[in-house]
PDB file of N, CA and C in Angstrom:
ATOM      1  N   UNK A   8      47.548 160.965  93.085  1.00 98.00           N
ATOM      2  CA  UNK A   8      48.508 160.788  94.267  1.00 98.00           C
ATOM      3  C   UNK A   8      49.303 162.455  94.276  1.00 98.00           C
ATOM      4  N   UNK A   9      49.276 162.964  95.226  1.00 98.00           N
ATOM      5  CA  UNK A   9      49.853 164.408  95.407  1.00 98.00           C
ATOM      6  C   UNK A   9      51.437 164.258  95.894  1.00 98.00           C
ATOM      7  N   UNK A  10      52.299 164.732  94.910  1.00 98.00           N
ATOM      8  CA  UNK A  10      53.544 164.798  95.162  1.00 98.00           C
ATOM      9  C   UNK A  10      54.090 165.958  95.567  1.00 98.00           C
ATOM     10  N   UNK A  11      54.829 166.501  96.356  1.00 98.00           N
ATOM     11  CA  UNK A  11      55.357 167.667  97.034  1.00 98.00           C
ATOM     12  C   UNK A  11      56.909 167.542  96.502  1.00 98.00           C
ATOM     13  N   UNK A  12      57.649 168.586  96.409  1.00 98.00           N
ATOM     14  CA  UNK A  12      59.146 168.536  96.274  1.00 98.00           C
ATOM     15  C   UNK A  12      59.481 170.022  96.927  1.00 98.00           C
ATOM     16  N   UNK A  13      60.495 169.901  97.765  1.00 97.00           N
ATOM     17  CA  UNK A  13      61.088 171.094  98.709  1.00 97.00           C
ATOM     18  C   UNK A  13      62.643 170.910  98.467  1.00 97.00           C
ATOM     19  N   UNK A  14      62.794 172.541  98.481  1.00 95.00           N
ATOM     20  CA  UNK A  14      64.185 172.748  98.395  1.00 95.00           C
ATOM     21  C   UNK A  14      64.880 172.655  97.052  1.00 95.00           C
ATOM     22  N   UNK A  15      66.129 172.134  96.975  1.00 94.00           N
ATOM     23  CA  UNK A  15      66.751 171.776  95.791  1.00 94.00           C
ATOM     24  C   UNK A  15      65.977 171.071  94.995  1.00 94.00           C
ATOM     25  N   UNK A  16      65.286 169.874  95.102  1.00 97.00           N
ATOM     26  CA  UNK A  16      64.561 169.162  94.508  1.00 97.00           C
ATOM     27  C   UNK A  16      63.480 169.800  93.735  1.00 97.00           C
ATOM     28  N   UNK A  17      62.846 170.883  94.677  1.00 97.00           N
ATOM     29  CA  UNK A  17      61.775 171.527  93.746  1.00 97.00           C
ATOM     30  C   UNK A  17      62.321 172.472  92.723  1.00 97.00           C
ATOM     31  N   UNK A  18      63.671 173.078  92.909  1.00 97.00           N
ATOM     32  CA  UNK A  18      64.425 173.746  91.930  1.00 97.00           C
ATOM     33  C   UNK A  18      64.638 172.919  90.612  1.00 97.00           C
ATOM     34  N   UNK A  19      65.062 171.626  90.842  1.00 97.00           N
ATOM     35  CA  UNK A  19      65.408 171.028  89.923  1.00 97.00           C
ATOM     36  C   UNK A  19      64.220 170.277  89.043  1.00 97.00           C
ATOM     37  N   UNK A  20      63.212 169.835  89.768  1.00 97.00           N
ATOM     38  CA  UNK A  20      61.874 169.501  88.902  1.00 97.00           C
ATOM     39  C   UNK A  20      61.271 170.532  88.276  1.00 97.00           C
ATOM     40  N   UNK A  21      61.329 171.513  89.012  1.00 97.00           N
ATOM     41  CA  UNK A  21      60.678 172.934  88.270  1.00 97.00           C
ATOM     42  C   UNK A  21      59.331 173.172  88.968  1.00 97.00           C
ATOM     43  N   UNK A  22      58.633 172.417  89.622  1.00 97.00           N
ATOM     44  CA  UNK A  22      57.396 172.647  90.476  1.00 97.00           C
ATOM     45  C   UNK A  22      57.483 172.357  91.913  1.00 97.00           C
ATOM     46  N   UNK A  23      56.634 173.003  92.555  1.00 98.00           N
ATOM     47  CA  UNK A  23      56.534 172.672  94.102  1.00 98.00           C
ATOM     48  C   UNK A  23      55.531 171.136  94.191  1.00 98.00           C
ATOM     49  N   UNK A  24      54.653 171.277  93.546  1.00 98.00           N
ATOM     50  CA  UNK A  24      53.923 169.982  93.610  1.00 98.00           C
ATOM     51  C   UNK A  24      53.309 169.599  92.481  1.00 98.00           C
ATOM     52  N   UNK A  25      52.856 168.500  92.243  1.00 98.00           N
ATOM     53  CA  UNK A  25      51.988 167.946  90.881  1.00 98.00           C
ATOM     54  C   UNK A  25      51.194 166.708  91.408  1.00 98.00           C
ATOM     55  N   UNK A  26      50.184 166.393  90.961  1.00 98.00           N
ATOM     56  CA  UNK A  26      49.193 165.476  90.996  1.00 98.00           C
ATOM     57  C   UNK A  26      49.550 164.518  89.800  1.00 98.00           C
ATOM     58  N   UNK A  27      49.961 163.199  90.419  1.00 98.00           N
ATOM     59  CA  UNK A  27      50.284 162.290  89.344  1.00 98.00           C
ATOM     60  C   UNK A  27      49.368 160.848  89.622  1.00 98.00           C
ATOM     61  N   UNK A  28      49.498 160.277  88.421  1.00 97.00           N
ATOM     62  CA  UNK A  28      48.457 158.625  88.577  1.00 97.00           C
ATOM     63  C   UNK A  28      49.460 157.953  87.871  1.00 97.00           C
ATOM     64  N   UNK A  29      50.328 157.407  88.895  1.00 97.00           N
ATOM     65  CA  UNK A  29      51.152 156.164  88.490  1.00 97.00           C
ATOM     66  C   UNK A  29      50.390 155.038  88.246  1.00 97.00           C
ATOM     67  N   UNK A  30      50.956 153.976  87.346  1.00 97.00           N
ATOM     68  CA  UNK A  30      50.079 152.796  86.824  1.00 97.00           C
ATOM     69  C   UNK A  30      50.151 151.818  88.229  1.00 97.00           C
ATOM     70  N   UNK A  31      48.958 151.029  88.246  1.00 95.00           N
ATOM     71  CA  UNK A  31      48.965 150.214  89.367  1.00 95.00           C
ATOM     72  C   UNK A  31      50.123 149.188  89.913  1.00 95.00           C
ATOM     73  N   UNK A  32      51.086 149.041  89.043  1.00 97.00           N
ATOM     74  CA  UNK A  32      52.079 148.216  89.208  1.00 97.00           C
ATOM     75  C   UNK A  32      52.974 149.118  90.540  1.00 97.00           C
ATOM     76  N   UNK A  33      52.871 150.337  90.507  1.00 98.00           N
ATOM     77  CA  UNK A  33      53.646 151.328  91.595  1.00 98.00           C
ATOM     78  C   UNK A  33      53.333 150.972  92.774  1.00 98.00           C
ATOM     79  N   UNK A  34      53.768 150.091  93.685  1.00 98.00           N
ATOM     80  CA  UNK A  34      53.287 150.016  95.027  1.00 98.00           C
ATOM     81  C   UNK A  34      54.346 150.369  96.109  1.00 98.00           C
ATOM     82  N   UNK A  35      55.365 150.844  95.819  1.00 98.00           N
ATOM     83  CA  UNK A  35      56.106 151.229  97.170  1.00 98.00           C
ATOM     84  C   UNK A  35      56.875 152.394  96.679  1.00 98.00           C
ATOM     85  N   UNK A  36      57.393 153.115  97.831  1.00 98.00           N
ATOM     86  CA  UNK A  36      58.069 154.658  97.353  1.00 98.00           C
ATOM     87  C   UNK A  36      59.252 154.287  96.436  1.00 98.00           C
ATOM     88  N   UNK A  37      60.087 153.067  96.560  1.00 98.00           N
ATOM     89  CA  UNK A  37      61.041 152.959  95.516  1.00 98.00           C
ATOM     90  C   UNK A  37      60.477 152.763  94.133  1.00 98.00           C
ATOM     91  N   UNK A  38      59.468 152.115  93.853  1.00 98.00           N
ATOM     92  CA  UNK A  38      58.653 151.876  92.607  1.00 98.00           C
ATOM     93  C   UNK A  38      58.405 153.342  92.263  1.00 98.00           C
ATOM     94  N   UNK A  39      57.814 154.225  92.936  1.00 98.00           N
ATOM     95  CA  UNK A  39      57.349 155.475  92.582  1.00 98.00           C
ATOM     96  C   UNK A  39      58.531 156.361  92.085  1.00 98.00           C
ATOM     97  N   UNK A  40      59.930 156.349  92.897  1.00 98.00           N
ATOM     98  CA  UNK A  40      61.028 156.984  92.506  1.00 98.00           C
ATOM     99  C   UNK A  40      61.305 156.725  91.225  1.00 98.00           C
ATOM    100  N   UNK A  41      61.490 155.380  90.791  1.00 98.00           N
ATOM    101  CA  UNK A  41      62.108 155.006  89.549  1.00 98.00           C
ATOM    102  C   UNK A  41      60.908 155.410  88.536  1.00 98.00           C
ATOM    103  N   UNK A  42      59.702 155.442  88.874  1.00 98.00           N
ATOM    104  CA  UNK A  42      58.651 155.754  87.711  1.00 98.00           C
ATOM    105  C   UNK A  42      58.783 157.302  87.601  1.00 98.00           C
ATOM    106  N   UNK A  43      58.670 158.096  88.596  1.00 98.00           N
ATOM    107  CA  UNK A  43      58.963 159.296  88.283  1.00 98.00           C
ATOM    108  C   UNK A  43      60.306 159.919  87.594  1.00 98.00           C
ATOM    109  N   UNK A  44      61.434 159.182  88.103  1.00 98.00           N
ATOM    110  CA  UNK A  44      62.732 159.525  87.280  1.00 98.00           C
ATOM    111  C   UNK A  44      62.443 159.405  85.584  1.00 98.00           C
ATOM    112  N   UNK A  45      61.580 158.312  85.447  1.00 98.00           N
ATOM    113  CA  UNK A  45      61.431 158.176  83.836  1.00 98.00           C
ATOM    114  C   UNK A  45      60.386 159.187  83.145  1.00 98.00           C
ATOM    115  N   UNK A  46      59.901 160.057  83.879  1.00 97.00           N
ATOM    116  CA  UNK A  46      58.678 161.144  83.469  1.00 97.00           C
ATOM    117  C   UNK A  46      59.527 162.348  82.702  1.00 97.00           C
ATOM    118  N   UNK A  47      60.667 162.826  83.237  1.00 98.00           N
ATOM    119  CA  UNK A  47      61.362 163.956  82.641  1.00 98.00           C
ATOM    120  C   UNK A  47      62.873 163.898  82.867  1.00 98.00           C
ATOM    121  N   UNK A  48      63.519 164.514  82.222  1.00 98.00           N
ATOM    122  CA  UNK A  48      65.198 164.811  82.401  1.00 98.00           C
ATOM    123  C   UNK A  48      65.122 165.426  84.005  1.00 98.00           C
ATOM    124  N   UNK A  49      64.171 166.294  84.113  1.00 98.00           N
ATOM    125  CA  UNK A  49      64.289 167.055  85.471  1.00 98.00           C
ATOM    126  C   UNK A  49      63.967 166.112  86.702  1.00 98.00           C
ATOM    127  N   UNK A  50      63.018 165.183  86.579  1.00 98.00           N
ATOM    128  CA  UNK A  50      62.746 164.345  87.685  1.00 98.00           C
ATOM    129  C   UNK A  50      63.764 163.568  87.803  1.00 98.00           C
ATOM    130  N   UNK A  51      64.308 162.950  86.743  1.00 98.00           N
ATOM    131  CA  UNK A  51      65.829 162.019  86.897  1.00 98.00           C
ATOM    132  C   UNK A  51      66.633 163.032  87.497  1.00 98.00           C
ATOM    133  N   UNK A  52      66.868 163.992  87.224  1.00 97.00           N
ATOM    134  CA  UNK A  52      68.158 164.606  87.796  1.00 97.00           C
ATOM    135  C   UNK A  52      67.857 164.950  89.167  1.00 97.00           C
ATOM    136  N   UNK A  53      66.800 165.555  89.690  1.00 97.00           N
ATOM    137  CA  UNK A  53      66.328 165.785  90.869  1.00 97.00           C
ATOM    138  C   UNK A  53      66.440 164.226  92.082  1.00 97.00           C
ATOM    139  N   UNK A  54      66.050 163.180  91.465  1.00 98.00           N
ATOM    140  CA  UNK A  54      65.860 161.783  91.999  1.00 98.00           C
ATOM    141  C   UNK A  54      66.811 160.937  92.062  1.00 98.00           C
ATOM    142  N   UNK A  55      67.808 161.302  91.319  1.00 96.00           N
ATOM    143  CA  UNK A  55      68.969 160.413  90.643  1.00 96.00           C
ATOM    144  C   UNK A  55      69.842 159.806  91.852  1.00 96.00           C
ATOM    145  N   UNK A  56      70.114 160.531  92.832  1.00 95.00           N
ATOM    146  CA  UNK A  56      71.063 160.289  94.042  1.00 95.00           C
ATOM    147  C   UNK A  56      70.315 160.030  95.451  1.00 95.00           C
ATOM    148  N   UNK A  57      69.942 158.930  95.688  1.00 92.00           N
ATOM    149  CA  UNK A  57      69.225 158.454  96.690  1.00 92.00           C
ATOM    150  C   UNK A  57      69.523 158.961  98.244  1.00 92.00           C
ATOM    151  N   UNK A  58      71.051 159.354  98.183  1.00 90.00           N
ATOM    152  CA  UNK A  58      71.561 159.944  99.494  1.00 90.00           C
ATOM    153  C   UNK A  58      71.033 161.199  99.482  1.00 90.00           C
ATOM    154  N   UNK A  59      70.864 161.775  98.740  1.00 93.00           N
ATOM    155  CA  UNK A  59      70.183 163.179  98.643  1.00 93.00           C
ATOM    156  C   UNK A  59      68.855 163.679  98.745  1.00 93.00           C
ATOM    157  N   UNK A  60      68.105 162.219  98.912  1.00 96.00           N
ATOM    158  CA  UNK A  60      66.675 162.371  99.015  1.00 96.00           C
ATOM    159  C   UNK A  60      65.869 161.915 100.362  1.00 96.00           C
ATOM    160  N   UNK A  61      65.016 162.359 100.873  1.00 97.00           N
ATOM    161  CA  UNK A  61      64.296 161.816 101.841  1.00 97.00           C
ATOM    162  C   UNK A  61      63.062 161.908 101.489  1.00 97.00           C
ATOM    163  N   UNK A  62      62.084 161.096 101.963  1.00 98.00           N
ATOM    164  CA  UNK A  62      60.778 160.841 101.597  1.00 98.00           C
ATOM    165  C   UNK A  62      59.909 160.656 102.600  1.00 98.00           C
ATOM    166  N   UNK A  63      58.722 161.605 102.566  1.00 98.00           N
ATOM    167  CA  UNK A  63      57.536 161.059 103.589  1.00 98.00           C
ATOM    168  C   UNK A  63      56.384 160.798 102.850  1.00 98.00           C
ATOM    169  N   UNK A  64      55.652 160.015 103.529  1.00 98.00           N
ATOM    170  CA  UNK A  64      54.227 159.446 102.876  1.00 98.00           C
ATOM    171  C   UNK A  64      53.442 160.057 104.107  1.00 98.00           C
ATOM    172  N   UNK A  65      52.254 160.577 103.465  1.00 98.00           N
ATOM    173  CA  UNK A  65      51.356 161.157 104.496  1.00 98.00           C
ATOM    174  C   UNK A  65      51.934 161.914 105.899  1.00 98.00           C
ATOM    175  N   UNK A  66      53.131 162.292 105.556  1.00 97.00           N
ATOM    176  CA  UNK A  66      53.866 163.374 106.658  1.00 97.00           C
ATOM    177  C   UNK A  66      54.563 162.516 107.727  1.00 97.00           C
ATOM    178  N   UNK A  67      54.723 161.250 107.056  1.00 98.00           N
ATOM    179  CA  UNK A  67      55.639 160.353 107.990  1.00 98.00           C
ATOM    180  C   UNK A  67      56.779 160.149 107.226  1.00 98.00           C
ATOM    181  N   UNK A  68      58.180 159.799 107.696  1.00 96.00           N
ATOM    182  CA  UNK A  68      59.106 159.549 106.820  1.00 96.00           C
ATOM    183  C   UNK A  68      59.054 158.228 106.549  1.00 96.00           C
ATOM    184  N   UNK A  69      59.499 157.685 105.413  1.00 98.00           N
ATOM    185  CA  UNK A  69      59.445 156.540 104.603  1.00 98.00           C
ATOM    186  C   UNK A  69      60.607 156.168 103.873  1.00 98.00           C
ATOM    187  N   UNK A  70      60.780 154.574 103.707  1.00 97.00           N
ATOM    188  CA  UNK A  70      61.937 153.774 103.340  1.00 97.00           C
ATOM    189  C   UNK A  70      61.323 153.889 102.010  1.00 97.00           C
ATOM    190  N   UNK A  71      62.505 153.052 101.287  1.00 97.00           N
ATOM    191  CA  UNK A  71      61.937 152.681  99.839  1.00 97.00           C
ATOM    192  C   UNK A  71      61.116 151.566  99.653  1.00 97.00           C
ATOM    193  N   UNK A  72      60.691 150.814 100.625  1.00 98.00           N
ATOM    194  CA  UNK A  72      59.819 149.621 100.663  1.00 98.00           C
ATOM    195  C   UNK A  72      58.579 149.928 101.160  1.00 98.00           C
ATOM    196  N   UNK A  73      58.676 151.366 101.708  1.00 98.00           N
ATOM    197  CA  UNK A  73      57.108 151.495 101.956  1.00 98.00           C
ATOM    198  C   UNK A  73      55.967 151.524 101.141  1.00 98.00           C
ATOM    199  N   UNK A  74      54.812 151.183 101.141  1.00 98.00           N
ATOM    200  CA  UNK A  74      53.622 150.894 100.502  1.00 98.00           C
ATOM    201  C   UNK A  74      53.121 152.479 100.247  1.00 98.00           C
ATOM    202  N   UNK A  75      52.583 152.648  98.958  1.00 98.00           N
ATOM    203  CA  UNK A  75      52.115 154.042  98.420  1.00 98.00           C
ATOM    204  C   UNK A  75      50.623 153.576  97.827  1.00 98.00           C
ATOM    205  N   UNK A  76      49.809 154.353  97.995  1.00 97.00           N
ATOM    206  CA  UNK A  76      48.385 154.358  97.644  1.00 97.00           C
ATOM    207  C   UNK A  76      47.676 155.404  96.719  1.00 97.00           C
ATOM    208  N   UNK A  77      47.024 155.401  95.901  1.00 96.00           N
ATOM    209  CA  UNK A  77      46.531 156.639  94.780  1.00 96.00           C
ATOM    210  C   UNK A  77      46.254 157.824  95.788  1.00 96.00           C
ATOM    211  N   UNK A  78      45.820 157.795  96.958  1.00 97.00           N
ATOM    212  CA  UNK A  78      45.389 159.089  97.705  1.00 97.00           C
ATOM    213  C   UNK A  78      46.286 159.507  98.760  1.00 97.00           C
ATOM    214  N   UNK A  79      47.484 158.979  98.538  1.00 98.00           N
ATOM    215  CA  UNK A  79      48.824 159.336  99.295  1.00 98.00           C
ATOM    216  C   UNK A  79      49.219 160.858  99.046  1.00 98.00           C
ATOM    217  N   UNK A  80      49.740 161.437  99.997  1.00 98.00           N
ATOM    218  CA  UNK A  80      50.822 162.683  99.781  1.00 98.00           C
ATOM    219  C   UNK A  80      52.112 162.249  99.842  1.00 98.00           C
ATOM    220  N   UNK A  81      53.076 162.503  98.883  1.00 98.00           N
ATOM    221  CA  UNK A  81      54.275 161.926  99.181  1.00 98.00           C
ATOM    222  C   UNK A  81      55.061 163.264  98.721  1.00 98.00           C
ATOM    223  N   UNK A  82      56.040 163.491  99.868  1.00 98.00           N
ATOM    224  CA  UNK A  82      56.896 164.451  99.954  1.00 98.00           C
ATOM    225  C   UNK A  82      58.313 164.107  99.504  1.00 98.00           C
ATOM    226  N   UNK A  83      58.983 164.719  99.017  1.00 98.00           N
ATOM    227  CA  UNK A  83      60.566 164.569  98.500  1.00 98.00           C
ATOM    228  C   UNK A  83      61.150 165.868  98.989  1.00 98.00           C
ATOM    229  N   UNK A  84      62.166 165.557  99.849  1.00 96.00           N
ATOM    230  CA  UNK A  84      63.341 166.852 100.400  1.00 96.00           C
ATOM    231  C   UNK A  84      64.433 166.396 100.619  1.00 96.00           C
ATOM    232  N   UNK A  85      65.506 167.201 100.710  1.00 94.00           N
ATOM    233  CA  UNK A  85      66.899 166.861 101.168  1.00 94.00           C
ATOM    234  C   UNK A  85      67.055 166.333 102.578  1.00 94.00           C
ATOM    235  N   UNK A  86      68.021 165.889 102.720  1.00 91.00           N
ATOM    236  CA  UNK A  86      68.418 165.579 104.135  1.00 91.00           C
ATOM    237  C   UNK A  86      68.496 166.771 104.753  1.00 91.00           C
ATOM    238  N   UNK A  87      68.058 166.815 106.350  1.00 77.00           N
ATOM    239  CA  UNK A  87      67.773 167.960 106.956  1.00 77.00           C
ATOM    240  C   UNK A  87      68.633 167.752 108.110  1.00 77.00           C
ATOM    241  N   UNK A  88      69.420 169.049 108.605  1.00 63.00           N
ATOM    242  CA  UNK A  88      70.565 168.818 109.611  1.00 63.00           C
ATOM    243  C   UNK A  88      70.275 170.013 110.580  1.00 63.00           C
ATOM    244  N   UNK A  89      70.326 169.418 111.638  1.00 60.00           N
ATOM    245  CA  UNK A  89      70.080 170.664 112.752  1.00 60.00           C
ATOM    246  C   UNK A  89      71.501 171.356 113.254  1.00 60.00           C
ATOM    247  N   UNK A  90      71.214 172.138 114.269  1.00 57.00           N
ATOM    248  CA  UNK A  90      72.363 172.768 114.473  1.00 57.00           C
ATOM    249  C   UNK A  90      72.112 173.852 115.447  1.00 57.00           C
TER     250      UNK A  90
END
């Protein structure tokens, strides 16, 4: 699974992207976020506030109950505003 981090989340995690292999019980975006938060203090800090994190699965916005699969690309980014 390819995981991408953008903007402030990239700064907090310390990498722009990583390849992860979560256990098979990780089936949703919410499961993945919980699992990633346990991987390091940096991940925990970056993903701690759900209001400040948006997620896309294979370039489509996704909610916490959206399914994830081993070959997916998951992107984490802060809320985007227009103007």
